[in-house]
Tab-separated table of C-alpha atoms in Angstrom:
chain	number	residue	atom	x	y	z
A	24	UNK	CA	135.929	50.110	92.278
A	25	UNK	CA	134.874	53.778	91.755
A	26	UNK	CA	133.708	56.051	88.531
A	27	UNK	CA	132.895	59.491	88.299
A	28	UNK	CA	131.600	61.539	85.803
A	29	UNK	CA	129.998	65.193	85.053
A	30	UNK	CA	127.775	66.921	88.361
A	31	UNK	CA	129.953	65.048	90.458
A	32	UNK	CA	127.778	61.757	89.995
A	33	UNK	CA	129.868	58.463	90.514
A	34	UNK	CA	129.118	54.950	90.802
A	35	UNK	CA	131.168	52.341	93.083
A	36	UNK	CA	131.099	48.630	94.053
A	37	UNK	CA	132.491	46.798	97.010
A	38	UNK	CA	133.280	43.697	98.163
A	39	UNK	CA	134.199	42.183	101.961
A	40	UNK	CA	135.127	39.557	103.484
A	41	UNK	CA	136.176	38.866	107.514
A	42	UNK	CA	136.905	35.996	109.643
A	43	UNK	CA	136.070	36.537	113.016
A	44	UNK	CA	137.206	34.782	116.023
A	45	UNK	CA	134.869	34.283	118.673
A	46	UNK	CA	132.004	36.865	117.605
A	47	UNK	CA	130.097	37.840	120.690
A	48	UNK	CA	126.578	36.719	120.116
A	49	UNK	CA	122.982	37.668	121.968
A	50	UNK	CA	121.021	34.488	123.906
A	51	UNK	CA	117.931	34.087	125.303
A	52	UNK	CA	116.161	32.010	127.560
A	53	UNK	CA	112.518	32.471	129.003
A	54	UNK	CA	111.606	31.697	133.196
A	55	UNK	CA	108.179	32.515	133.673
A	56	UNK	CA	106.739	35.868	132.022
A	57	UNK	CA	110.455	36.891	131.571
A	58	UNK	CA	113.085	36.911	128.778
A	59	UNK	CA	116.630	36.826	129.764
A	60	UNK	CA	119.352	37.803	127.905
A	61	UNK	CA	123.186	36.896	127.927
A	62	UNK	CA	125.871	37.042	125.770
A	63	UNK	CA	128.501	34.333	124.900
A	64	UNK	CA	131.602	33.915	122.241
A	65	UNK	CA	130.449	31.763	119.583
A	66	UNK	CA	133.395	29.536	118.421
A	67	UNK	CA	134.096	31.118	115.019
A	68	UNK	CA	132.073	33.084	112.327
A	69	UNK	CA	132.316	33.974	108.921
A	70	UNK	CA	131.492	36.813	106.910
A	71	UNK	CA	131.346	38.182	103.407
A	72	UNK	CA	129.532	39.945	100.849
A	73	UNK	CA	129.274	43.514	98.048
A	74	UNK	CA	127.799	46.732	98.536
A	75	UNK	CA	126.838	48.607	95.553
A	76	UNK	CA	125.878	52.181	95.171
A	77	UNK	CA	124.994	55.107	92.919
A	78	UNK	CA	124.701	58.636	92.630
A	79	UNK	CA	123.033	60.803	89.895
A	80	UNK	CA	123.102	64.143	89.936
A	81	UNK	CA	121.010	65.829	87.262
A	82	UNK	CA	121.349	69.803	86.997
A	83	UNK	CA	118.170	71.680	86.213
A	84	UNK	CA	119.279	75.261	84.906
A	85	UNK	CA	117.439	74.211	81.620
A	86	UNK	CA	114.106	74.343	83.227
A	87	UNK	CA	113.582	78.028	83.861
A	88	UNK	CA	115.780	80.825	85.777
A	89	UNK	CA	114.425	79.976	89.024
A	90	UNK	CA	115.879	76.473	88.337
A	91	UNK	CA	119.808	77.978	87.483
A	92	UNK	CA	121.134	76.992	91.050
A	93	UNK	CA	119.227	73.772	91.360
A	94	UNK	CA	120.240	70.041	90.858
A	95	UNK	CA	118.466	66.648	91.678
A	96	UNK	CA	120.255	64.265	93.499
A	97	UNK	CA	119.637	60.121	93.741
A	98	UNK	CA	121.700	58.144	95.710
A	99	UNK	CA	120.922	54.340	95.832
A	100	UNK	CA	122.792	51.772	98.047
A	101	UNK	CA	122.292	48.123	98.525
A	102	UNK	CA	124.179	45.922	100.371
A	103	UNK	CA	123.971	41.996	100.684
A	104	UNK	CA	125.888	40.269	103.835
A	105	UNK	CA	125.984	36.967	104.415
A	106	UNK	CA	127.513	34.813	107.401
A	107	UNK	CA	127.961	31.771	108.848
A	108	UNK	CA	128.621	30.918	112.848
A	109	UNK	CA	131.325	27.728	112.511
A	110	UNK	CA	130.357	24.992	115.645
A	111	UNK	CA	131.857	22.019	115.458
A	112	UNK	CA	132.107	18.721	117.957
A	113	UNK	CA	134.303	19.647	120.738
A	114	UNK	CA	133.992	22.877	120.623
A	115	UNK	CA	133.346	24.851	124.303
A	116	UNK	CA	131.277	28.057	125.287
A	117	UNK	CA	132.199	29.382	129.052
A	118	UNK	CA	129.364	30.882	130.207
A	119	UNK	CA	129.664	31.737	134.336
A	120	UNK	CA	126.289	32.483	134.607
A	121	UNK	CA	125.191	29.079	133.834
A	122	UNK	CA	128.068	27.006	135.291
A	123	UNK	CA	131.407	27.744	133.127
A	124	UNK	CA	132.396	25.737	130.320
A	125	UNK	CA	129.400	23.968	128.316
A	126	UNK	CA	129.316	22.781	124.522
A	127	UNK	CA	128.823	25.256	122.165
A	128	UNK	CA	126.280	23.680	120.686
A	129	UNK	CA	123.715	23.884	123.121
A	130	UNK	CA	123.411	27.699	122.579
A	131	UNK	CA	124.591	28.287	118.457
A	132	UNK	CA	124.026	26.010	115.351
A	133	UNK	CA	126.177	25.622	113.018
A	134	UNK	CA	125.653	27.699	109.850
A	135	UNK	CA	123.193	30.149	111.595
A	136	UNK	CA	123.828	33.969	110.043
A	137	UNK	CA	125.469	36.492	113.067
A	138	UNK	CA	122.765	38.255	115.093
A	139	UNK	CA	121.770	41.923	114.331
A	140	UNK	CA	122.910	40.776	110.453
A	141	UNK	CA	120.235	41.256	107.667
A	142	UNK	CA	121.151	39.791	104.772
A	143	UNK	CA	119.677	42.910	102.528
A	144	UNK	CA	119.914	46.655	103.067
A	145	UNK	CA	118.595	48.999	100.907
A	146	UNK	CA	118.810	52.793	101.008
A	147	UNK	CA	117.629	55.501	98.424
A	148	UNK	CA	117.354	58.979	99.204
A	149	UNK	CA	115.941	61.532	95.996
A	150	UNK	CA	116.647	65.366	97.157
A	151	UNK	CA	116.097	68.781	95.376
A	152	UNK	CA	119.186	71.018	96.362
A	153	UNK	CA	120.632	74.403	96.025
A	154	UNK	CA	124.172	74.951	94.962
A	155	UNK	CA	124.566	78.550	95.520
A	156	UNK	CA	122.592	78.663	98.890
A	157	UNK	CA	121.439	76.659	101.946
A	158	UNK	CA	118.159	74.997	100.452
A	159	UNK	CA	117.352	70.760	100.233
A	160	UNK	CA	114.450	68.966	100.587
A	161	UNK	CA	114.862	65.235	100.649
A	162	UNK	CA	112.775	61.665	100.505
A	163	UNK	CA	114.911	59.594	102.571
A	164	UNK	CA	113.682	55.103	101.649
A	165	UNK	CA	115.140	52.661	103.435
A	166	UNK	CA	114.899	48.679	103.967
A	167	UNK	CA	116.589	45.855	106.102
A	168	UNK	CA	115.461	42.575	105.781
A	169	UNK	CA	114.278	40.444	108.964
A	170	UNK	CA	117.204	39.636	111.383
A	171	UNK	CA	118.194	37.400	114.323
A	172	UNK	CA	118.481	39.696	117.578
A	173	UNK	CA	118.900	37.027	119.930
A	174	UNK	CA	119.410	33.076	119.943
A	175	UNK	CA	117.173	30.556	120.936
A	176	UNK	CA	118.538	27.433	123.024
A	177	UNK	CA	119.005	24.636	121.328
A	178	UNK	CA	117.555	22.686	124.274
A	179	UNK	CA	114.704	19.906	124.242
A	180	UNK	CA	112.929	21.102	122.297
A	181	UNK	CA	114.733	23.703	120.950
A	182	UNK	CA	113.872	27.151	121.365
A	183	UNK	CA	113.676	29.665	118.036
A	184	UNK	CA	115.692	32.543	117.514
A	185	UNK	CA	114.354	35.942	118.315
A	186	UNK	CA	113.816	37.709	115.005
A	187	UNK	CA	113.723	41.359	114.395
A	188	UNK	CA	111.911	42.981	111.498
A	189	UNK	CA	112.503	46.265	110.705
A	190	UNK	CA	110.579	46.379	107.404
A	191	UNK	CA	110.347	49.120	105.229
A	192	UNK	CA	110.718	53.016	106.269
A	193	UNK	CA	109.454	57.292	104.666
A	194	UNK	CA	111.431	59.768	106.039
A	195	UNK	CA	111.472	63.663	104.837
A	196	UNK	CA	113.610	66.109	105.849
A	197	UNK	CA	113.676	69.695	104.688
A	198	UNK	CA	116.133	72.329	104.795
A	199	UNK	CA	116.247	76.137	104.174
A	200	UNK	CA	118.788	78.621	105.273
A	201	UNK	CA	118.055	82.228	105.571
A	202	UNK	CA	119.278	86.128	107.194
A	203	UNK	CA	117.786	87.611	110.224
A	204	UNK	CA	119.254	90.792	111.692
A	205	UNK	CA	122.755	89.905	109.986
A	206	UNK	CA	122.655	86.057	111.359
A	207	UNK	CA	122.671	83.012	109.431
A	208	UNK	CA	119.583	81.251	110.120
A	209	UNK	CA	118.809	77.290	109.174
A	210	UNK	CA	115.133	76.538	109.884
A	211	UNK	CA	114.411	72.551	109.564
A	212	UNK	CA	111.543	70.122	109.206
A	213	UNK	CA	111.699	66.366	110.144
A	214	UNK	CA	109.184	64.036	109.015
A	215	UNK	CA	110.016	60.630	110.514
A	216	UNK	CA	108.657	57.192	109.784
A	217	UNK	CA	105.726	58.287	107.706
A	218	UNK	CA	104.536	54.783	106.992
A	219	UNK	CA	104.459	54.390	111.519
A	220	UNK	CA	105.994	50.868	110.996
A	221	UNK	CA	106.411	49.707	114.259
A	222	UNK	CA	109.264	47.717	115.979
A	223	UNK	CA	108.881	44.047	115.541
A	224	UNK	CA	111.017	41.247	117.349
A	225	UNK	CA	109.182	38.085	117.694
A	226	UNK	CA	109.341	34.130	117.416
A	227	UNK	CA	108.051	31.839	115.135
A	228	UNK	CA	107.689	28.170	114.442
A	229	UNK	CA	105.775	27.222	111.759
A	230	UNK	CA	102.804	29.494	111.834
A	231	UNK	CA	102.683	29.967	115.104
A	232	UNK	CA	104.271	33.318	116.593
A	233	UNK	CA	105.009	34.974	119.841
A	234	UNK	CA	106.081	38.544	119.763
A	235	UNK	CA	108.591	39.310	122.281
A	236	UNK	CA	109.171	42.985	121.829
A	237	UNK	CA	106.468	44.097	119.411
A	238	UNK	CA	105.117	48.119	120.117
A	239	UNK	CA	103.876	50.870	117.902
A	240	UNK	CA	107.082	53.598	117.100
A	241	UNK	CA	104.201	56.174	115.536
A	242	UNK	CA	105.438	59.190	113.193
A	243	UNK	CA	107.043	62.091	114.539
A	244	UNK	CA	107.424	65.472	113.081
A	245	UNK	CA	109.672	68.051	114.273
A	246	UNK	CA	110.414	72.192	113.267
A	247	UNK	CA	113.953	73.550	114.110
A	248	UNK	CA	115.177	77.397	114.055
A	249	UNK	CA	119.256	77.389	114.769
A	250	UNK	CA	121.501	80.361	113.674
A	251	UNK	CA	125.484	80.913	113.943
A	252	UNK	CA	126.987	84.145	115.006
């Protein structure tokens, strides 16, 4: 469903749903200091869920002549997934690696969400643009909520999943386009994860956790000069 009104501003909602047939799906076991990863076809999968979003666009021509050409732009999404891996008794996993054909339960459990599937994602970017020229600045937010990355075996005792969390992220990115000698010029400035959240995937049980693939990401800032002839 869609609606659209003045400045081009529209709102829209969505709903999904998909049964999937054997999903491919991340596993992990651990020999020594290493993690090994495979990948096996869970028996069957569910998923299903909305995605809402929104964007405002508010001119500002009433705030001064240097503001005719300008307008501020919001755009908020948020999307909510949820799924569910089907095992049931019976049901086989062939995995060559470890000997063929094995029950399916020894590597997924029933009602577990899909790996690399977080439940929330939330985006909202708030920009200051140009309409008559090459000029935007923008605050780019976004969000995922934690996810699995990899299965744990559901040995003796059972291992848990590897769980990624990606946390909350500041980006800015500014535009301005401008003449030299009779060439269109775009000059650009990146500010990237300002908060320097790092990459987390770890396990946990209780409150005890092991981080498998925990570093530092840092911020990065980059200038850009391009021009087309």
């Amino acid at each position: 469903l869609e609606h659209y009104w003045g400045s081009n501003s529209r709102a829209s909602v969505a709903g999904f749903y998909k049964d999937i047939e054997n999903p491919i799906e991340i596993f992990s076991s651990f020999n020594d200091n290493a993690v090994v990863s495979r990948f096996a076809n869970a028996p069957s999968a569910k998923l299903y869920g909305a995605e809402v979003e929104l964007q405002w666009n508010k001119d500002l021509y009433d705030l001064g002549e240097w503001w005719d050409s300008k307008r501020f732009v919001a755009i908020a999404n948020y999307t909510y997934t949820k799924s569910d891996i089907s095992v049931q008794d019976g049901d086989l996993v062939n995995i060559p690696e470890l000997g063929g054909l094995q029950p399916a339960s020894n590597f997924f459990e029933d009602g577990t969400a899909l790996t690399g599937q977080s439940d929330h994602i939330v985006n909202l970017q708030l920009g200051l643009e140009d309409e008559d020229r090459l000029s935007q600045q923008t605050i780019l937010l976004s969000y995922a909520s934690d996810r699995v990355v990899s299965r744990g075996l559901n040995g003796t005792p059972p291992q848990p999943d590897v769980i990624e969390s990606p946390g909350l992220r500041l980006d800015f990115v500014w535009r301005e386009g401008f003449d030299l000698f009779g060439a269109e010029m775009e000059a650009k400035f990146e500010a990237r994860n300002i908060f320097g959240r790092g990459h987390e995937e770890f396990q946990q049980s209780g409150d005890n956790r092991i981080d498998i693939n925990t570093y530092d990401l840092g911020q990065s800032f980059a200038l850009s000069i391009s021009a087309k002839i």
